[in-house]
CSV table of C-alpha atoms and ligand atoms in Angstrom, one decimal:
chain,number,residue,atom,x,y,z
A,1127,UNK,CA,267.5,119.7,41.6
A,1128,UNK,CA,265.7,117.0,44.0
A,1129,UNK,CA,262.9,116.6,46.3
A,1130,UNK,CA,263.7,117.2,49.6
A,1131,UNK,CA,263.0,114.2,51.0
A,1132,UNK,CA,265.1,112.1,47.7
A,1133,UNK,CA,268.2,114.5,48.9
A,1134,UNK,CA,267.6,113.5,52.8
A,1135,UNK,CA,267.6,109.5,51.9
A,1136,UNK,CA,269.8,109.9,49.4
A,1137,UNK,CA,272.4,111.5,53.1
A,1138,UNK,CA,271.7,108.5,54.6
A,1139,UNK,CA,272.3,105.9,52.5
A,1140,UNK,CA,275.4,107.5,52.2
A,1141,UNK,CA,275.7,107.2,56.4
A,1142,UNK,CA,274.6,103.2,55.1
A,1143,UNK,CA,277.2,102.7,52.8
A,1144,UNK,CA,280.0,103.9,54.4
A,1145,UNK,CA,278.6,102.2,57.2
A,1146,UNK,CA,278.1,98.3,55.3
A,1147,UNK,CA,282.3,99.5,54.1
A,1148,UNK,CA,282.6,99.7,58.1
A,1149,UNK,CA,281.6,96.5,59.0
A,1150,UNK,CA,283.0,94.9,56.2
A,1151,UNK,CA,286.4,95.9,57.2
A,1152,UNK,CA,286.2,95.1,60.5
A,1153,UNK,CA,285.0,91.4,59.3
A,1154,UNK,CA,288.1,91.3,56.9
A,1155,UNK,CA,289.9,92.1,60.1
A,1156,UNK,CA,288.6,89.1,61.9
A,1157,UNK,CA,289.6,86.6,59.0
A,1158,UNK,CA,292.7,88.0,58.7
A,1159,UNK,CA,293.6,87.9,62.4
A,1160,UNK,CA,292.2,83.8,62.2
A,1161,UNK,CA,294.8,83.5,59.1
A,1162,UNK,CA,292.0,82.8,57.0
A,1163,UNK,CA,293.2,85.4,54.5
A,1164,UNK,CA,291.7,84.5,51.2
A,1165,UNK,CA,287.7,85.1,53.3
A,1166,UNK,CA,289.8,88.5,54.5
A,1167,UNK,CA,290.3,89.2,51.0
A,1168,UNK,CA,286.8,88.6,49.8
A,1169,UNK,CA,285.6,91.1,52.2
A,1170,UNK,CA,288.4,93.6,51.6
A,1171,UNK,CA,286.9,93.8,47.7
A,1172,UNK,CA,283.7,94.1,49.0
A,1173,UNK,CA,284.5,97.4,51.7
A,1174,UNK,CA,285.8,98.9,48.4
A,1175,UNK,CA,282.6,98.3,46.4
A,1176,UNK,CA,280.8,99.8,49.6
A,1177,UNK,CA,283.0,103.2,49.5
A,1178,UNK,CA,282.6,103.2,45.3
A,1179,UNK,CA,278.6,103.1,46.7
A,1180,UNK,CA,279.0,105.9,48.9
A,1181,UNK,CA,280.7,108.0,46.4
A,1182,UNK,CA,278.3,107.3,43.7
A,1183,UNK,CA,275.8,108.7,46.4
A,1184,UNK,CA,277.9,111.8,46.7
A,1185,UNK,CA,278.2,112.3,43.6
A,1186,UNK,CA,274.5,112.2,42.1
A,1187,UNK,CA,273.7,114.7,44.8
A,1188,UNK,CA,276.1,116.9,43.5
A,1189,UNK,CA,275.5,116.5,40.2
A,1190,UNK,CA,271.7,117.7,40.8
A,1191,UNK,CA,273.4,120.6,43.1
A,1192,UNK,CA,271.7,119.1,46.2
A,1193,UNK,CA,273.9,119.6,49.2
A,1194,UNK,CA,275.6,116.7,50.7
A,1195,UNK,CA,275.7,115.8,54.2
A,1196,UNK,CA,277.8,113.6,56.0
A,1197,UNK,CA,277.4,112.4,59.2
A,1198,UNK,CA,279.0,110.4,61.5
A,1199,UNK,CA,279.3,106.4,61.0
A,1200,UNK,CA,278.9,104.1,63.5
A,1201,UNK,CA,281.7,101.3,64.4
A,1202,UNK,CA,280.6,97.5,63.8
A,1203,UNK,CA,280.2,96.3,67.5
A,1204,UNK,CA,279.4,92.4,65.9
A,1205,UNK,CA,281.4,89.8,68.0
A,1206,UNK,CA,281.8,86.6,65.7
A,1207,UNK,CA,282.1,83.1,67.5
A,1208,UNK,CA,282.5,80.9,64.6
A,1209,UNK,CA,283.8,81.3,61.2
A,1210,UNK,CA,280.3,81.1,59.6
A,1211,UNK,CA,278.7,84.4,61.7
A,1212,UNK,CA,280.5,87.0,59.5
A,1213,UNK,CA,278.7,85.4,56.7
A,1214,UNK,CA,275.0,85.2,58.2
A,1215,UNK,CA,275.7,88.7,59.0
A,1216,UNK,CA,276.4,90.0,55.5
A,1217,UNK,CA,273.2,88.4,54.3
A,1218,UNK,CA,271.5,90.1,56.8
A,1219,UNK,CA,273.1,93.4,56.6
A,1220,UNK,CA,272.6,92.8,52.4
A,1221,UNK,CA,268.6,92.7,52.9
A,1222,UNK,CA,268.5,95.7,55.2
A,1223,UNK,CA,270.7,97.7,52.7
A,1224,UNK,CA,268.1,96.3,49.8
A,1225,UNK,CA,265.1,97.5,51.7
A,1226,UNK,CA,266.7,100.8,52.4
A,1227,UNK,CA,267.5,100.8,48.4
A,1228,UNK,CA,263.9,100.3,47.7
A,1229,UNK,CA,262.5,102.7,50.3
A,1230,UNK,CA,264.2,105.3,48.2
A,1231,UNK,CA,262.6,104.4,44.5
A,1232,UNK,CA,259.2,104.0,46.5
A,1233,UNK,CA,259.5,107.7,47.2
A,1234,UNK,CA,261.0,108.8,44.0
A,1235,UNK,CA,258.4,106.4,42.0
A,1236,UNK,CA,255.6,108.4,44.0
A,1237,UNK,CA,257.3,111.9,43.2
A,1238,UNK,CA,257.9,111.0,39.2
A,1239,UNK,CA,261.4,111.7,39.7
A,1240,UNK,CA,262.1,109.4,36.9
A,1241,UNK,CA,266.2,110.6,36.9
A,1242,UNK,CA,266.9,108.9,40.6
A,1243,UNK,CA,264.7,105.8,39.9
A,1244,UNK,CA,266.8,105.3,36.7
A,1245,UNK,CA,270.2,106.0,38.7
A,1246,UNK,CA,268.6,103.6,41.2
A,1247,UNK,CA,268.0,101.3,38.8
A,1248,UNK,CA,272.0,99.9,39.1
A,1249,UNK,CA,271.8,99.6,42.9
A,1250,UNK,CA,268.7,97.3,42.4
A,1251,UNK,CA,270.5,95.1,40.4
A,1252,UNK,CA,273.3,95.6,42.2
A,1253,UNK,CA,271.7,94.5,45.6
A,1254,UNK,CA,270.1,91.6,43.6
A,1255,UNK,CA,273.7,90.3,43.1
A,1256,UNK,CA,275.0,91.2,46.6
A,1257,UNK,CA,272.2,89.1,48.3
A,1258,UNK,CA,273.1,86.2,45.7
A,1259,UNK,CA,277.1,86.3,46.4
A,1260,UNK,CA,276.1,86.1,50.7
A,1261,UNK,CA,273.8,83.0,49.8
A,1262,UNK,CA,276.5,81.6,47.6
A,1263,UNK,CA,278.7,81.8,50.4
A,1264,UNK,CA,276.8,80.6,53.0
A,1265,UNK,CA,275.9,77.6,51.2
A,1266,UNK,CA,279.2,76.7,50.2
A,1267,UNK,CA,280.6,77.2,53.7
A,1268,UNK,CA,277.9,74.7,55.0
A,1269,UNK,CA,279.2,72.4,52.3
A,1270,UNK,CA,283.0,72.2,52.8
A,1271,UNK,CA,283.3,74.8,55.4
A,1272,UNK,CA,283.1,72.2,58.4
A,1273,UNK,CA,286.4,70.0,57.2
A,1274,UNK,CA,289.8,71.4,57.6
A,1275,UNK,CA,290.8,70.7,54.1
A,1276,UNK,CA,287.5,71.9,52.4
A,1277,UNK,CA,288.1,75.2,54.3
A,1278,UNK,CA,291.7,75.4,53.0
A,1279,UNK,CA,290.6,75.4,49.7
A,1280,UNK,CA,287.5,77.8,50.4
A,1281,UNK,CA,289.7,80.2,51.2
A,1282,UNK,CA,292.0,79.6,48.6
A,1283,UNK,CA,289.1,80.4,46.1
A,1284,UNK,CA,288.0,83.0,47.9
A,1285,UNK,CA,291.9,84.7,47.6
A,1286,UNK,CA,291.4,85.3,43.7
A,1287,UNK,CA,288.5,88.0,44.3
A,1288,UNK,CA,289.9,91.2,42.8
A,1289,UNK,CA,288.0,94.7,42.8
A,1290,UNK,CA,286.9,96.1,39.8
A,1291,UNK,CA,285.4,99.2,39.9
A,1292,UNK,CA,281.8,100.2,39.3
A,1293,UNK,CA,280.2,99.8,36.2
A,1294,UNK,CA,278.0,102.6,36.8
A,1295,UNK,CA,279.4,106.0,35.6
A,1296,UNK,CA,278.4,109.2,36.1
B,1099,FEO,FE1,276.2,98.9,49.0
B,1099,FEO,FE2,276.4,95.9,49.8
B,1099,FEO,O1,275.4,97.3,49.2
């Protein structure tokens, strides 16, 4: 069993998660229509880790027999102009997710629930390296990105991504 008010954030980072597998879909959906399929793979992995997030969500609530409670999730309504804005906008949407992350092991640091801060303690990490990856891709857009050849390879590199599953089990 959980506190309230873990179970309630614990909903909606659910809501979050699906929601960051949302918009990372539709931004594979905008390489992939600009034939830049290798960038469309990249974020095709990463809507996969986002569901595997979700789930691990789902299941840790049900695992403490809280109930679970889904709720709608919103459609991406980002319009990208340029090839880089998809990528501005994941290190964006990264932070927010990281903040949300943390809001939740404030409250479960202040409650002693020491069982969700050490499930929480992967998604920390996790969100460490998710920030790391947008930066790292940013930065090496802004470095060959801007030269037709230099993006050709880009995406070439970025074609090899393959999902793994989650290290976390539970
Ligand atoms: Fe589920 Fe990208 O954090």
């Amino acid at each position: 069993m959980l506190d309230a008010k873990i179970t309630g954030l614990i909903n909606e980072q659910i809501n979050k998660e699906w929601y960051s597998a949302y918009l990372y879909l539709d931004i594979y959906s905008y390489y992939t229509d600009k034939n830049l399929n290798g960038f469309g793979n990249w974020f095709y992995v990463q809507a996969q880790e986002e569901r595997d997030h979700a789930m691990l969500f789902v299941k840790y609530l049900l695992n403490n027999d809280e109930q679970v409670a889904l709720t709608d999730v919103q459609a991406s309504t980002k319009k990208f102009a340029a090839f880089e804005e998809p990528l501005e906008a994941t290190l964006a949407h990264e932070r927010i997710v990281t903040a949300s992350i943390n809001n939740i092991y404030d409250a479960a640091y202040s409650l002693k629930d020491f069982r969700t801060m050490q499930f929480l303690d992967w998604f920390v990490k996790e969100q460490g390296e998710e920030e790391k990856n947008a930066t790292d891709l940013i930065k090496r857009f802004d470095l060959f990105g801007s030269d037709a050849k230099g993006l050709y390879l880009l995406d070439s590199e970025l074609a090899a991504r393959i999902y793994a599953p989650p290290t976390l089990v539970i």
